[in-house]
Amino acid sequence: MRPVLGIESSCDETAAAVLDGDGRILADSVASQEAAHAPYGGVVPEIAARAHLALLPDLVRGVMVRAGVGFGDLGGVAASAGPGLIGGLIVGSQVAKGIALAHRLPYVAVNHLEAHALTARLPGLVAGGAPFPYLLLLVSGGHCQCVAVEGVGRHVRLGSTMDDAAGEAFDKVAKLLGLGWPGGPALEALAARGDAVRFAFPRPMLGRDGCDFSFSGLKTAVALEVARHGAGALPEALAADIAASFQRAVADVLADRAAHAMAMMRARAPAAHLLVVAGGVAANGAVRAALGAAAGRAGFTLVAPPVRLCTDNAVMVAWAGIERLRLGLTDGLDFAPRPRWPLERHSRT
Ligand code: KG4
Ligand code: ZN
């Protein structure tokens, strides 16, 4: 297959990548909009959409030049078409459709969650490529779910969060501790200096049947602890202990839920043996360690892609495009981006 261009614009990362037909990365670029949103403590959809519009044309031109590929040489164009913020999805989809139309190329509307799910099959991550079926734990700022990935367009959600996503919990607790946004990386850095067993924060859902998640009770417990110390900034050592204790609680919960999900996966597909993590929270060392241990106990192998492929990127979008193009799955230029697009509704046709 000829090279494929991928475009990602579903949240606050503007990204473009070109992969060759085998999935090797020819060029990859991610422009984070963090600085534009940081003053507001979260992603502002209108700012994100305008930034995608401003950044994407140069980003696309840049990856094409670095890949040494002309638009006419492409085998297809893939863009995240949902779920996500509709303004950004429209920008990325329109850029992709424009290129596809002008150069008579196949267009693929990629489900962003499927792109995270299929990342494990990129060449070089798992020897021979991760075979279906495998278990995906997607833990990002917007999503927290366990998915049985059974094939391209064949996904079964085994459990998901009943309230906050794991990354959202990190961001909210980071805010309580006076850290900037996004909070996950800053909280992890602070936690490295803290005592993870000083505070016995709750572990919501621990041991419960199934693999649903809940983080709001944990977040409230941290808020109450912070409030107990009065107004004003917390002493750094105390903040570090709270951060470390919170991070340990999240890691324990994720490991427990993943253990249940692995048992569910085994019951569905006895040969399944891979636990794949994706999403920004998968960058967290404590979370990775806890998941690795849980996988080992269950006879699974943890597949944790490099952090730049766990967080939002266009390599995964181009790769999902390649997987779909190989099966002859393309979309019409009338495909409307979908702010909500559950994985289960991603059919093969
Ligand atoms: O996948 P992602 O880049 O974007 C989406 O949400 O789609 O994930 C971002 C989330 C944020 O909530 C961020 O705080 C969290 O991932 N995150 C982390 C770490 N790095 C990013 N959480 C914990 N520890 C980290 N090192
Ligand atoms: Zn994502």
Coordinates of C-alpha atoms and ligand atoms in Angstrom, one line a residue:
M1 CA 0.0 0.0 0.0
R2 CA 1.1 3.6 -0.6
P3 CA 1.7 6.0 2.3
V4 CA -1.1 7.3 4.4
L5 CA -1.6 10.7 5.9
G6 CA -3.2 10.9 9.3
I7 CA -4.7 13.9 11.0
E8 CA -5.7 14.3 14.7
S9 CA -7.7 17.3 16.0
S10 CA -10.3 15.9 18.4
C11 CA -9.2 17.7 21.5
D12 CA -6.2 20.0 22.2
E13 CA -3.4 18.3 20.2
T14 CA -3.1 19.3 16.6
A15 CA -1.2 16.5 14.9
A16 CA -0.3 15.1 11.5
A17 CA 1.7 12.0 10.5
V18 CA 2.7 10.1 7.4
L19 CA 3.2 6.3 7.6
D20 CA 4.3 4.1 4.8
G21 CA 2.0 1.2 3.8
D22 CA 3.6 -1.1 6.3
G23 CA 3.1 1.3 9.2
R24 CA 6.6 2.7 9.5
I25 CA 6.6 6.3 10.6
L26 CA 7.9 8.6 7.8
A27 CA 7.1 11.9 9.6
D28 CA 5.2 12.8 12.7
S29 CA 4.3 16.1 14.2
V30 CA 2.3 17.2 17.3
A31 CA 1.6 20.8 18.2
S32 CA 0.3 21.0 21.8
Q33 CA -2.1 23.8 22.5
E34 CA -1.5 23.5 26.3
A35 CA -0.2 27.1 26.6
A36 CA -3.4 28.5 25.0
H37 CA -5.7 26.6 27.4
A38 CA -3.7 26.7 30.6
P39 CA -4.9 30.1 31.8
Y40 CA -8.5 28.7 31.8
G41 CA -7.5 25.5 33.6
G42 CA -8.9 23.2 30.9
V43 CA -9.6 22.9 27.2
V44 CA -11.8 25.7 25.8
P45 CA -13.5 24.2 22.7
E46 CA -13.6 27.4 20.7
I47 CA -10.0 28.2 21.3
A48 CA -9.1 24.6 20.3
A49 CA -11.0 24.8 17.0
R50 CA -9.4 28.1 16.0
A51 CA -6.0 26.8 16.9
H52 CA -6.5 23.6 14.9
L53 CA -7.5 25.8 11.9
A54 CA -4.4 28.0 12.3
L55 CA -1.9 25.1 12.9
L56 CA -3.0 22.3 10.7
P57 CA -2.2 23.5 7.2
D58 CA 1.5 24.1 8.0
L59 CA 1.7 20.9 10.1
V60 CA 0.3 18.8 7.2
R61 CA 2.7 20.5 4.7
G62 CA 5.6 19.9 7.1
V63 CA 5.1 16.2 7.5
M64 CA 4.6 15.7 3.8
V65 CA 7.9 17.4 3.0
R66 CA 9.7 15.6 5.7
A67 CA 8.3 12.3 4.6
G68 CA 9.3 13.1 1.0
V69 CA 5.8 12.3 -0.2
G70 CA 3.6 14.3 -2.5
F71 CA -0.2 14.3 -2.0
G72 CA -0.6 12.4 -5.3
D73 CA 1.6 9.6 -3.9
L74 CA -0.7 8.9 -1.0
G75 CA -2.8 5.8 -0.7
G76 CA -5.4 7.5 1.5
V77 CA -6.1 10.2 4.0
A78 CA -7.4 9.4 7.5
A79 CA -8.7 11.9 10.2
S80 CA -10.2 11.5 13.6
A81 CA -13.9 12.0 13.0
G82 CA -15.0 11.5 16.6
P83 CA -15.6 11.3 19.5
G84 CA -14.3 14.7 20.6
L85 CA -14.9 18.4 20.4
I86 CA -17.0 19.1 17.3
G87 CA -15.2 22.2 16.2
G88 CA -11.8 20.5 16.0
L89 CA -13.3 17.4 14.5
I90 CA -14.8 19.5 11.7
V91 CA -11.5 21.3 11.0
G92 CA -9.5 18.0 10.8
S93 CA -12.1 16.2 8.8
Q94 CA -12.5 19.1 6.3
V95 CA -8.7 19.3 5.7
A96 CA -8.6 15.5 5.1
K97 CA -11.6 15.6 2.8
G98 CA -10.2 18.5 0.9
I99 CA -7.0 16.7 0.2
A100 CA -8.8 13.5 -0.7
L101 CA -11.1 15.3 -3.0
A102 CA -8.4 17.3 -4.8
H103 CA -6.2 14.3 -5.3
R104 CA -8.9 11.6 -5.7
L105 CA -7.8 9.6 -2.7
P106 CA -9.7 7.3 -0.4
Y107 CA -10.8 9.0 2.8
V108 CA -11.1 7.2 6.2
A109 CA -13.2 8.7 9.1
V110 CA -11.3 7.3 12.0
N111 CA -12.9 6.7 15.4
H112 CA -10.3 8.2 17.8
L113 CA -10.9 5.5 20.4
E114 CA -10.3 2.8 17.7
A115 CA -7.0 4.6 16.9
H116 CA -5.9 4.3 20.5
A117 CA -7.0 0.7 20.5
L118 CA -5.1 -0.3 17.3
T119 CA -1.8 1.5 18.3
A120 CA -0.6 -1.8 19.8
R121 CA -0.5 -3.3 16.3
L122 CA 1.9 -0.7 14.9
P123 CA 5.0 -2.5 13.7
G124 CA 7.8 -2.7 16.2
L125 CA 5.7 -2.6 19.4
V126 CA 4.8 -6.2 19.8
A127 CA 6.9 -8.8 17.8
G128 CA 4.8 -9.8 14.8
G129 CA 2.1 -7.2 15.7
A130 CA -0.4 -7.6 18.6
P131 CA -2.8 -10.4 17.5
F132 CA -6.6 -10.0 18.1
P133 CA -8.2 -10.3 20.5
Y134 CA -6.6 -8.3 23.2
L135 CA -7.7 -6.2 26.2
L136 CA -7.4 -2.5 26.0
L137 CA -7.4 -0.2 29.1
L138 CA -7.9 3.3 27.8
V139 CA -7.2 5.9 30.5
S140 CA -7.1 9.5 29.3
G141 CA -8.5 12.9 30.3
G142 CA -11.8 12.1 28.6
H143 CA -12.1 8.3 28.6
C144 CA -11.7 5.5 31.1
Q145 CA -12.8 2.1 29.8
C146 CA -11.8 -1.5 29.4
V147 CA -12.4 -2.8 25.8
A148 CA -12.2 -6.3 24.3
V149 CA -10.5 -5.5 20.9
E150 CA -11.5 -8.4 18.7
G151 CA -10.8 -6.9 15.3
V152 CA -10.9 -3.8 13.2
G153 CA -14.3 -2.3 13.9
R154 CA -15.1 -5.1 16.4
H155 CA -14.9 -3.8 19.9
V156 CA -16.8 -4.7 23.1
R157 CA -16.7 -2.4 26.0
L158 CA -16.4 -4.5 29.2
G159 CA -16.5 -1.6 31.7
S160 CA -16.2 2.2 31.9
T161 CA -16.2 5.0 34.4
M162 CA -19.4 5.9 36.2
D163 CA -18.2 9.5 36.8
D164 CA -14.8 11.0 36.1
A165 CA -12.1 9.7 33.8
A166 CA -8.8 8.8 35.4
G167 CA -7.0 11.7 33.8
E168 CA -9.7 14.0 34.9
A169 CA -9.2 12.9 38.5
F170 CA -5.5 13.6 38.2
D171 CA -6.3 17.0 36.8
K172 CA -8.8 17.9 39.5
V173 CA -6.6 16.7 42.3
A174 CA -3.6 18.6 40.8
K175 CA -5.7 21.7 40.8
L176 CA -6.6 21.2 44.5
L177 CA -2.9 21.0 45.2
G178 CA -2.2 24.2 43.3
L179 CA -0.5 22.6 40.3
G180 CA -1.0 23.8 36.8
W181 CA -3.0 22.2 34.0
P182 CA -2.8 19.6 32.7
G183 CA -2.1 18.2 36.1
G184 CA -1.1 14.6 35.6
P185 CA 2.6 15.1 34.8
A186 CA 3.0 17.8 37.6
L187 CA 1.3 15.6 40.1
E188 CA 3.5 12.6 39.2
A189 CA 6.6 14.8 39.7
L190 CA 5.4 16.0 43.1
A191 CA 4.3 12.5 44.2
A192 CA 7.9 11.2 43.6
R193 CA 8.9 13.2 46.7
G194 CA 6.0 12.1 48.8
D195 CA 4.9 9.2 51.1
A196 CA 2.3 7.1 49.3
V197 CA 1.1 5.4 52.5
R198 CA 0.6 8.5 54.7
F199 CA -3.0 9.0 53.7
A200 CA -5.4 6.0 53.4
F201 CA -7.6 7.4 50.6
P202 CA -10.6 5.3 49.5
R203 CA -10.2 2.9 46.6
P204 CA -13.6 3.1 44.9
M205 CA -15.0 -0.1 43.3
L206 CA -12.1 -2.2 44.6
G207 CA -13.0 -5.9 44.4
R208 CA -16.4 -5.2 42.9
D209 CA -17.7 -7.5 40.1
G210 CA -17.1 -6.3 36.6
C211 CA -14.6 -3.6 35.6
D212 CA -16.4 -0.3 35.9
F213 CA -14.5 2.6 37.5
S214 CA -15.4 5.5 39.8
F215 CA -13.1 8.3 40.9
S216 CA -15.4 11.0 42.3
G217 CA -15.3 9.6 45.9
L218 CA -11.5 9.5 45.9
K219 CA -11.4 13.1 44.5
T220 CA -13.8 14.2 47.3
A221 CA -11.6 12.5 50.0
V222 CA -8.6 14.4 48.7
A223 CA -10.5 17.7 48.7
L224 CA -11.6 17.1 52.3
E225 CA -8.0 16.4 53.3
V226 CA -6.8 19.5 51.6
A227 CA -9.5 21.6 53.2
R228 CA -8.6 20.2 56.7
H229 CA -5.3 22.1 56.4
G230 CA -7.0 25.5 56.0
A231 CA -6.9 28.1 53.3
G232 CA -3.7 29.0 51.5
A233 CA -0.9 26.9 49.9
L234 CA -0.1 23.6 51.5
P235 CA 3.4 23.0 52.7
E236 CA 5.3 21.2 49.9
A237 CA 6.0 18.1 51.9
L238 CA 2.3 17.7 52.8
A239 CA 1.2 18.3 49.2
A240 CA 3.7 15.7 48.1
D241 CA 2.4 13.1 50.5
I242 CA -1.2 13.8 49.4
A243 CA -0.1 13.5 45.7
A244 CA 1.7 10.2 46.3
S245 CA -1.2 8.7 48.4
F246 CA -3.7 9.8 45.7
Q247 CA -1.6 8.4 42.9
R248 CA -1.2 5.1 44.8
A249 CA -5.0 4.9 45.2
V250 CA -5.6 5.4 41.5
A251 CA -2.9 2.8 40.6
D252 CA -4.5 0.3 43.0
V253 CA -7.9 0.9 41.5
L254 CA -6.7 0.7 37.9
A255 CA -4.8 -2.6 38.7
D256 CA -7.8 -4.1 40.4
R257 CA -10.2 -3.1 37.6
A258 CA -7.8 -4.4 35.0
A259 CA -7.5 -7.7 36.9
H260 CA -11.3 -8.1 36.7
A261 CA -11.2 -7.1 33.0
M262 CA -8.5 -9.7 32.3
A263 CA -10.6 -12.4 33.9
M264 CA -13.6 -11.3 31.8
M265 CA -11.4 -11.3 28.7
R266 CA -10.1 -14.8 29.4
A267 CA -13.7 -16.0 29.8
R268 CA -14.5 -14.5 26.3
A269 CA -11.3 -15.6 24.6
P270 CA -9.1 -18.1 26.4
A271 CA -6.1 -17.3 24.1
A272 CA -6.1 -13.6 24.9
H273 CA -2.9 -12.7 26.7
L274 CA -2.2 -9.0 26.1
L275 CA -3.2 -6.1 28.2
V276 CA -2.6 -2.9 26.2
V277 CA -2.7 0.5 27.8
A278 CA -3.4 3.8 26.1
G279 CA -4.3 7.4 27.0
G280 CA -2.3 10.0 28.8
V281 CA -2.5 8.4 32.2
A282 CA -0.6 5.4 30.8
A283 CA 2.4 7.7 30.9
N284 CA 2.3 7.5 34.7
G285 CA 5.1 5.3 36.1
A286 CA 3.2 4.2 39.2
V287 CA 0.2 3.2 37.1
R288 CA 2.4 1.3 34.6
A289 CA 4.1 -0.6 37.4
A290 CA 0.8 -1.5 39.1
L291 CA -0.7 -2.7 35.7
G292 CA 2.5 -4.6 34.9
A293 CA 2.2 -6.5 38.2
A294 CA -1.5 -7.2 37.8
A295 CA -0.9 -8.5 34.2
G296 CA 1.9 -10.8 35.5
R297 CA -0.4 -12.2 38.1
A298 CA -3.1 -12.9 35.5
G299 CA -0.7 -14.5 33.0
F300 CA -1.0 -11.5 30.7
T301 CA 1.7 -9.4 29.2
L302 CA 1.4 -5.6 29.5
V303 CA 1.9 -3.7 26.3
A304 CA 2.6 0.0 27.1
P305 CA 3.4 2.0 24.0
P306 CA 5.9 4.8 24.3
V307 CA 4.3 7.9 25.9
R308 CA 4.2 9.9 22.7
L309 CA 2.0 7.1 21.2
C310 CA -0.2 6.9 24.4
T311 CA -1.2 10.5 24.3
D312 CA -3.1 12.0 21.4
N313 CA -1.1 11.8 18.1
A314 CA -1.6 11.4 14.4
V315 CA 0.5 8.2 14.0
M316 CA -2.3 6.2 15.6
V317 CA -4.9 7.8 13.2
A318 CA -2.8 7.1 10.1
W319 CA -2.3 3.5 11.4
A320 CA -6.0 3.0 12.0
G321 CA -6.5 4.3 8.4
I322 CA -4.1 1.7 7.1
E323 CA -5.8 -1.1 9.0
R324 CA -9.2 0.0 7.5
L325 CA -7.8 0.6 4.0
R326 CA -6.3 -2.9 4.0
L327 CA -9.8 -4.2 4.5
G328 CA -11.3 -2.0 1.9
L329 CA -13.1 0.1 4.5
T330 CA -13.4 3.8 3.4
D331 CA -15.9 6.5 4.0
G332 CA -17.8 8.9 1.9
L333 CA -16.9 12.6 1.8
D334 CA -20.4 13.2 3.3
F335 CA -19.4 11.5 6.6
A336 CA -20.4 13.9 9.4
P337 CA -18.0 14.1 12.3
R338 CA -19.5 12.7 15.5
P339 CA -18.9 14.4 18.9
R340 CA -20.2 11.1 20.5
W341 CA -19.2 7.9 18.8
P342 CA -19.0 4.9 21.1
L343 CA -16.6 2.2 19.9
E344 CA -19.3 -0.4 19.8
R345 CA -21.1 1.6 17.1
H346 CA -18.1 1.5 14.9
S347 CA -19.1 -1.2 12.4
R348 CA -16.9 -2.8 9.8
T349 CA -18.9 -1.5 6.9
Ligands
KG4_1 O1 -4.7 10.9 26.1 P1 -4.5 12.3 26.5 O2 -3.3 13.0 26.0 O3 -5.7 13.3 26.0 C1 -7.0 13.0 26.1 O4 -7.6 13.2 27.3 O5 -7.6 12.5 25.1 O6 -4.6 12.4 28.1 C2 -4.5 13.5 28.8 C3 -4.7 13.2 30.3 C4 -4.7 14.4 31.2 O7 -5.8 14.3 32.1 C5 -3.4 14.3 31.9 O8 -3.4 14.9 33.2 C6 -3.2 12.8 32.0 O9 -3.7 12.3 30.8 N1 -1.8 12.5 32.2 C7 -1.2 12.0 33.2 C8 0.2 11.9 33.0 N2 0.4 12.5 31.8 C9 -0.8 12.8 31.3 N3 -1.8 11.5 34.4 C10 -1.0 10.9 35.3 N4 0.3 10.9 35.2 C11 1.0 11.3 34.1 N5 2.3 11.3 34.0
ZN2 ZN -7.2 10.4 23.0

